[in-house]
PDB file of C-alpha atoms in Angstrom:
ATOM      1  CA  MET A   1      -4.513 107.197 -13.528  1.00 49.00           C
ATOM      2  CA  LEU A   2      -0.878 108.322 -13.760  1.00 49.00           C
ATOM      3  CA  SER A   3      -0.025 111.835 -14.052  1.00 53.00           C
ATOM      4  CA  ARG A   4       2.190 113.344 -16.681  1.00 51.00           C
ATOM      5  CA  ARG A   5       5.236 113.605 -14.443  1.00 51.00           C
ATOM      6  CA  THR A   6       4.966 110.096 -13.112  1.00 46.00           C
ATOM      7  CA  TRP A   7       4.525 108.703 -16.440  1.00 41.00           C
ATOM      8  CA  LEU A   8       7.842 110.486 -17.558  1.00 42.00           C
ATOM      9  CA  SER A   9       9.727 109.322 -14.462  1.00 46.00           C
ATOM     10  CA  LEU A  10       8.659 105.719 -15.457  1.00 41.00           C
ATOM     11  CA  VAL A  11       9.524 106.224 -18.641  1.00 41.00           C
ATOM     12  CA  ALA A  12      13.020 107.527 -17.915  1.00 45.00           C
ATOM     13  CA  VAL A  13      13.596 104.448 -15.444  1.00 40.00           C
ATOM     14  CA  GLY A  14      12.632 102.060 -17.922  1.00 43.00           C
ATOM     15  CA  ALA A  15      15.118 103.527 -20.450  1.00 39.00           C
ATOM     16  CA  CYS A  16      17.794 103.319 -17.667  1.00 37.00           C
ATOM     17  CA  ILE A  17      17.058  99.460 -17.080  1.00 35.00           C
ATOM     18  CA  SER A  18      17.038  98.674 -20.824  1.00 35.00           C
ATOM     19  CA  VAL A  19      20.460 100.446 -21.400  1.00 36.00           C
ATOM     20  CA  VAL A  20      21.799  98.934 -18.281  1.00 36.00           C
ATOM     21  CA  ARG A  21      20.771  95.117 -18.956  1.00 36.00           C
ATOM     22  CA  PRO A  22      22.608  95.132 -22.438  1.00 36.00           C
ATOM     23  CA  ALA A  23      25.581  96.624 -21.195  1.00 37.00           C
ATOM     24  CA  HIS A  24      25.963  93.949 -18.092  1.00 43.00           C
ATOM     25  CA  ALA A  25      25.240  91.039 -20.701  1.00 42.00           C
ATOM     26  CA  ALA A  26      27.982  92.702 -23.040  1.00 45.00           C
ATOM     27  CA  GLU A  27      30.503  92.541 -20.155  1.00 74.00           C
ATOM     28  CA  LEU A  28      30.420  88.768 -20.280  1.00 84.00           C
ATOM     29  CA  VAL A  29      33.823  87.167 -21.745  1.00 91.00           C
ATOM     30  CA  GLU A  30      32.933  84.129 -24.081  1.00 95.00           C
ATOM     31  CA  VAL A  31      35.702  81.551 -23.458  1.00 97.00           C
ATOM     32  CA  ALA A  32      35.416  78.684 -25.663  1.00 97.00           C
ATOM     33  CA  VAL A  33      37.225  75.294 -24.674  1.00 97.00           C
ATOM     34  CA  ASP A  34      37.590  71.858 -25.987  1.00 96.00           C
ATOM     35  CA  ASN A  35      35.707  70.162 -23.493  1.00 96.00           C
ATOM     36  CA  ASN A  36      33.802  70.473 -20.404  1.00 97.00           C
ATOM     37  CA  ALA A  37      36.807  69.454 -17.992  1.00 97.00           C
ATOM     38  CA  ILE A  38      38.539  72.482 -19.527  1.00 97.00           C
ATOM     39  CA  GLY A  39      35.299  74.339 -19.175  1.00 97.00           C
ATOM     40  CA  ALA A  40      35.080  73.598 -15.637  1.00 98.00           C
ATOM     41  CA  ILE A  41      38.570  75.354 -14.993  1.00 98.00           C
ATOM     42  CA  ALA A  42      37.800  78.368 -16.993  1.00 98.00           C
ATOM     43  CA  ALA A  43      34.764  78.671 -15.285  1.00 98.00           C
ATOM     44  CA  ALA A  44      36.217  78.510 -11.707  1.00 98.00           C
ATOM     45  CA  GLU A  45      38.870  81.178 -13.030  1.00 97.00           C
ATOM     46  CA  GLY A  46      36.515  83.531 -14.691  1.00 96.00           C
ATOM     47  CA  GLY A  47      33.494  83.247 -12.404  1.00 95.00           C
ATOM     48  CA  ASP A  48      30.578  85.406 -13.265  1.00 92.00           C
ATOM     49  CA  ALA A  49      32.580  87.435 -15.824  1.00 94.00           C
ATOM     50  CA  VAL A  50      32.965  84.492 -18.203  1.00 96.00           C
ATOM     51  CA  LYS A  51      30.420  82.517 -20.507  1.00 96.00           C
ATOM     52  CA  ILE A  52      31.555  78.998 -21.119  1.00 97.00           C
ATOM     53  CA  VAL A  53      31.233  77.628 -24.571  1.00 97.00           C
ATOM     54  CA  VAL A  54      32.500  74.051 -25.633  1.00 97.00           C
ATOM     55  CA  ASP A  55      34.108  74.078 -29.119  1.00 97.00           C
ATOM     56  CA  PRO A  56      35.643  70.505 -29.853  1.00 94.00           C
ATOM     57  CA  SER A  57      37.505  72.047 -32.824  1.00 96.00           C
ATOM     58  CA  LEU A  58      39.963  73.619 -30.260  1.00 96.00           C
ATOM     59  CA  GLY A  59      43.101  71.908 -29.278  1.00 92.00           C
ATOM     60  CA  PRO A  60      43.011  70.297 -25.806  1.00 90.00           C
ATOM     61  CA  LEU A  61      45.205  73.226 -24.734  1.00 93.00           C
ATOM     62  CA  GLU A  62      43.757  75.821 -26.377  1.00 96.00           C
ATOM     63  CA  ILE A  63      41.020  78.342 -25.386  1.00 97.00           C
ATOM     64  CA  ARG A  64      39.557  81.059 -27.323  1.00 97.00           C
ATOM     65  CA  ILE A  65      38.625  84.398 -25.918  1.00 96.00           C
ATOM     66  CA  GLY A  66      36.659  86.560 -28.620  1.00 89.00           C
ATOM     67  CA  SER A  67      38.498  85.665 -31.759  1.00 92.00           C
ATOM     68  CA  ALA A  68      41.847  85.031 -30.318  1.00 95.00           C
ATOM     69  CA  VAL A  69      43.130  81.489 -29.961  1.00 97.00           C
ATOM     70  CA  ILE A  70      45.570  81.058 -26.989  1.00 96.00           C
ATOM     71  CA  ASP A  71      47.714  78.177 -25.958  1.00 95.00           C
ATOM     72  CA  VAL A  72      47.374  77.515 -22.212  1.00 95.00           C
ATOM     73  CA  SER A  73      49.611  74.744 -21.988  1.00 91.00           C
ATOM     74  CA  GLY A  74      52.134  76.174 -19.536  1.00 85.00           C
ATOM     75  CA  THR A  75      53.869  73.636 -17.970  1.00 83.00           C
ATOM     76  CA  ILE A  76      51.416  70.658 -18.546  1.00 86.00           C
ATOM     77  CA  LEU A  77      52.699  67.453 -20.053  1.00 80.00           C
ATOM     78  CA  LEU A  78      49.925  66.558 -22.328  1.00 80.00           C
ATOM     79  CA  LYS A  79      49.166  62.889 -21.633  1.00 80.00           C
ATOM     80  CA  GLY A  80      45.326  62.146 -23.125  1.00 80.00           C
ATOM     81  CA  ARG A  81      42.843  63.294 -20.689  1.00 91.00           C
ATOM     82  CA  PHE A  82      45.603  65.169 -18.739  1.00 94.00           C
ATOM     83  CA  LEU A  83      42.932  66.713 -16.261  1.00 96.00           C
ATOM     84  CA  ASP A  84      41.880  63.031 -15.347  1.00 96.00           C
ATOM     85  CA  ASP A  85      44.869  63.926 -12.917  1.00 96.00           C
ATOM     86  CA  PRO A  86      43.746  67.040 -10.950  1.00 97.00           C
ATOM     87  CA  ARG A  87      47.240  68.297 -10.103  1.00 94.00           C
ATOM     88  CA  ASN A  88      47.132  69.472 -13.714  1.00 95.00           C
ATOM     89  CA  ALA A  89      43.879  71.657 -12.898  1.00 97.00           C
ATOM     90  CA  ALA A  90      45.848  74.519 -10.922  1.00 96.00           C
ATOM     91  CA  LYS A  91      48.518  74.816 -13.403  1.00 95.00           C
ATOM     92  CA  LEU A  92      45.928  74.977 -16.324  1.00 97.00           C
ATOM     93  CA  GLY A  93      43.918  77.284 -14.226  1.00 97.00           C
ATOM     94  CA  ALA A  94      46.719  79.722 -13.717  1.00 97.00           C
ATOM     95  CA  SER A  95      47.477  79.835 -17.405  1.00 96.00           C
ATOM     96  CA  ILE A  96      43.769  80.688 -18.240  1.00 97.00           C
ATOM     97  CA  ARG A  97      43.872  83.304 -15.437  1.00 97.00           C
ATOM     98  CA  ASN A  98      46.689  84.627 -17.299  1.00 97.00           C
ATOM     99  CA  ALA A  99      44.977  84.807 -20.355  1.00 97.00           C
ATOM    100  CA  LEU A 100      42.035  86.357 -19.206  1.00 97.00           C
ATOM    101  CA  VAL A 101      43.831  89.167 -17.513  1.00 97.00           C
ATOM    102  CA  ALA A 102      45.584  89.677 -20.600  1.00 96.00           C
ATOM    103  CA  ALA A 103      42.115  90.130 -22.647  1.00 95.00           C
ATOM    104  CA  GLN A 104      40.584  91.877 -19.635  1.00 94.00           C
ATOM    105  CA  PRO A 105      43.224  93.722 -17.576  1.00 95.00           C
ATOM    106  CA  ALA A 106      40.110  95.438 -15.602  1.00 94.00           C
ATOM    107  CA  LEU A 107      39.266  92.073 -14.209  1.00 94.00           C
ATOM    108  CA  LYS A 108      42.815  91.393 -12.823  1.00 96.00           C
ATOM    109  CA  ALA A 109      41.702  91.515  -9.156  1.00 96.00           C
ATOM    110  CA  GLN A 110      38.807  89.621  -9.514  1.00 96.00           C
ATOM    111  CA  LEU A 111      40.248  86.893 -11.566  1.00 97.00           C
ATOM    112  CA  GLU A 112      43.170  86.675  -9.186  1.00 97.00           C
ATOM    113  CA  ALA A 113      40.458  86.163  -6.265  1.00 97.00           C
ATOM    114  CA  ASN A 114      38.677  83.583  -7.926  1.00 97.00           C
ATOM    115  CA  HIS A 115      41.934  81.311  -8.657  1.00 97.00           C
ATOM    116  CA  ARG A 116      42.710  81.581  -4.923  1.00 97.00           C
ATOM    117  CA  ALA A 117      39.237  80.928  -4.032  1.00 97.00           C
ATOM    118  CA  TRP A 118      38.867  77.473  -5.712  1.00 98.00           C
ATOM    119  CA  THR A 119      42.560  76.258  -5.782  1.00 97.00           C
ATOM    120  CA  GLN A 120      42.989  76.470  -2.104  1.00 97.00           C
ATOM    121  CA  PRO A 121      39.922  74.022  -1.231  1.00 97.00           C
ATOM    122  CA  PHE A 122      40.557  72.185  -4.594  1.00 98.00           C
ATOM    123  CA  ALA A 123      44.304  71.353  -3.125  1.00 97.00           C
ATOM    124  CA  ARG A 124      42.666  69.861  -0.075  1.00 97.00           C
ATOM    125  CA  ARG A 125      40.572  67.551  -2.057  1.00 97.00           C
ATOM    126  CA  VAL A 126      43.592  66.336  -3.996  1.00 97.00           C
ATOM    127  CA  ILE A 127      45.521  65.448  -0.659  1.00 97.00           C
ATOM    128  CA  THR A 128      42.352  63.213   0.165  1.00 97.00           C
ATOM    129  CA  TRP A 129      42.134  61.891  -3.189  1.00 97.00           C
ATOM    130  CA  ASN A 130      45.796  60.833  -2.956  1.00 96.00           C
ATOM    131  CA  ALA A 131      45.319  59.084   0.272  1.00 96.00           C
ATOM    132  CA  LYS A 132      42.518  56.982  -1.393  1.00 95.00           C
ATOM    133  CA  LEU A 133      44.780  56.183  -4.514  1.00 95.00           C
ATOM    134  CA  ALA A 134      47.694  55.043  -2.225  1.00 94.00           C
ATOM    135  CA  ARG A 135      45.574  51.911  -1.675  1.00 92.00           C
ATOM    136  CA  SER A 136      44.881  51.343  -5.167  1.00 93.00           C
ATOM    137  CA  SER A 137      45.271  47.665  -6.131  1.00 92.00           C
ATOM    138  CA  ILE A 138      47.405  49.280  -9.212  1.00 95.00           C
ATOM    139  CA  ARG A 139      49.957  51.169  -7.565  1.00 95.00           C
ATOM    140  CA  GLY A 140      53.227  49.906  -8.488  1.00 95.00           C
ATOM    141  CA  GLN A 141      51.782  47.506 -11.201  1.00 95.00           C
ATOM    142  CA  ARG A 142      52.326  47.790 -15.033  1.00 97.00           C
ATOM    143  CA  VAL A 143      49.084  48.389 -16.708  1.00 96.00           C
ATOM    144  CA  ALA A 144      48.177  48.786 -20.389  1.00 96.00           C
ATOM    145  CA  ASP A 145      46.375  52.098 -21.184  1.00 94.00           C
ATOM    146  CA  ILE A 146      43.436  50.194 -23.136  1.00 94.00           C
ATOM    147  CA  HIS A 147      41.102  52.978 -22.025  1.00 93.00           C
ATOM    148  CA  GLY A 148      43.021  56.112 -23.038  1.00 93.00           C
ATOM    149  CA  ARG A 149      43.354  57.065 -19.096  1.00 95.00           C
ATOM    150  CA  ALA A 150      47.227  57.313 -18.720  1.00 94.00           C
ATOM    151  CA  ALA A 151      46.947  60.526 -16.661  1.00 95.00           C
ATOM    152  CA  LEU A 152      44.609  58.556 -14.195  1.00 96.00           C
ATOM    153  CA  LEU A 153      46.546  55.552 -14.088  1.00 96.00           C
ATOM    154  CA  GLU A 154      50.037  57.253 -13.585  1.00 95.00           C
ATOM    155  CA  TRP A 155      48.080  59.318 -10.897  1.00 96.00           C
ATOM    156  CA  ALA A 156      47.096  56.113  -9.319  1.00 96.00           C
ATOM    157  CA  GLY A 157      50.574  54.870  -9.067  1.00 96.00           C
ATOM    158  CA  ALA A 158      50.444  52.382 -12.082  1.00 96.00           C
ATOM    159  CA  VAL A 159      53.417  52.289 -14.651  1.00 96.00           C
ATOM    160  CA  ILE A 160      51.744  52.279 -18.209  1.00 95.00           C
ATOM    161  CA  ASP A 161      53.180  49.452 -20.122  1.00 96.00           C
ATOM    162  CA  PRO A 162      51.557  48.193 -23.627  1.00 95.00           C
ATOM    163  CA  ALA A 163      52.339  44.437 -22.480  1.00 95.00           C
ATOM    164  CA  GLY A 164      50.869  45.103 -18.835  1.00 94.00           C
ATOM    165  CA  ALA A 165      47.670  44.023 -17.127  1.00 92.00           C
ATOM    166  CA  LYS A 166      44.087  45.332 -18.520  1.00 90.00           C
ATOM    167  CA  GLY A 167      43.843  47.429 -15.481  1.00 84.00           C
ATOM    168  CA  PRO A 168      40.486  47.790 -13.417  1.00 91.00           C
ATOM    169  CA  SER A 169      37.547  46.766 -15.529  1.00 91.00           C
ATOM    170  CA  ALA A 170      35.271  49.694 -14.333  1.00 94.00           C
ATOM    171  CA  LEU A 171      37.366  51.836 -16.459  1.00 93.00           C
ATOM    172  CA  ALA A 172      35.575  50.691 -19.446  1.00 93.00           C
ATOM    173  CA  THR A 173      32.348  52.293 -18.239  1.00 94.00           C
ATOM    174  CA  ALA A 174      33.763  55.373 -16.547  1.00 95.00           C
ATOM    175  CA  PRO A 175      32.656  58.847 -17.661  1.00 96.00           C
ATOM    176  CA  LYS A 176      34.545  60.366 -20.438  1.00 94.00           C
ATOM    177  CA  ASN A 177      33.928  64.018 -19.415  1.00 95.00           C
ATOM    178  CA  PRO A 178      32.346  66.057 -16.582  1.00 98.00           C
ATOM    179  CA  ALA A 179      28.624  66.289 -17.236  1.00 97.00           C
ATOM    180  CA  ALA A 180      28.887  70.140 -17.410  1.00 97.00           C
ATOM    181  CA  PRO A 181      31.358  72.737 -17.624  1.00 97.00           C
ATOM    182  CA  THR A 182      31.390  73.574 -13.763  1.00 97.00           C
ATOM    183  CA  LEU A 183      33.826  72.767 -11.082  1.00 97.00           C
ATOM    184  CA  ALA A 184      31.285  70.684  -9.188  1.00 98.00           C
ATOM    185  CA  SER A 185      30.879  68.528 -12.232  1.00 98.00           C
ATOM    186  CA  TYR A 186      34.189  68.041 -12.461  1.00 98.00           C
ATOM    187  CA  ILE A 187      34.906  66.967  -8.839  1.00 98.00           C
ATOM    188  CA  GLU A 188      32.021  64.580  -9.400  1.00 98.00           C
ATOM    189  CA  TYR A 189      33.806  63.090 -12.321  1.00 98.00           C
ATOM    190  CA  LEU A 190      37.031  62.929 -10.454  1.00 98.00           C
ATOM    191  CA  GLU A 191      35.355  60.962  -7.535  1.00 97.00           C
ATOM    192  CA  ALA A 192      33.854  58.496 -10.343  1.00 97.00           C
ATOM    193  CA  LEU A 193      37.495  57.831 -11.671  1.00 97.00           C
ATOM    194  CA  ILE A 194      38.842  57.331  -8.147  1.00 96.00           C
ATOM    195  CA  ALA A 195      35.916  54.714  -7.322  1.00 95.00           C
ATOM    196  CA  ALA A 196      37.181  53.064 -10.573  1.00 95.00           C
ATOM    197  CA  VAL A 197      40.605  52.561  -9.537  1.00 94.00           C
ATOM    198  CA  ALA A 198      41.055  52.871  -5.975  1.00 85.00           C
TER     199      ALA A 198
END
């Protein structure tokens, strides 16, 4: 049987827990993005401080933080599925980080650390992927972009030409987007694309 003092202590602890949990949940910054590829970069930038929501009504280079829609194009040249070329990923990440810092200045140090934590190993992956694509059969070839993969084809070294060859048939069944808005899923997606054109 609980004493009155013990009971009051438990009630007080319970009240603290009930207050802490909602406050922690409220700290999550909701970031809406156009698709899972952009969501993956936003998730890498925000880490456990963000909640990613996919909203296809947004433009491909827009994100929404709270009710504010923000252009995160930076220096990216929009060519269809621009994140099919992962060299755009760090540029997009920097723009998203800047938007998050502007919205949540208190998170600046954490967001800057997140950016470094994912971009440095990702850059090493890009170097490895570049080496694979250097042996692609479409390198230097004129290829028609019949599958809407201009960024990927150009990354693989092809020249986009509507009168060119059809390009690798594997692109017809290549994934259209990462399965989830996570960096791991984006990397898996890129591996599948490279396999289709390498």
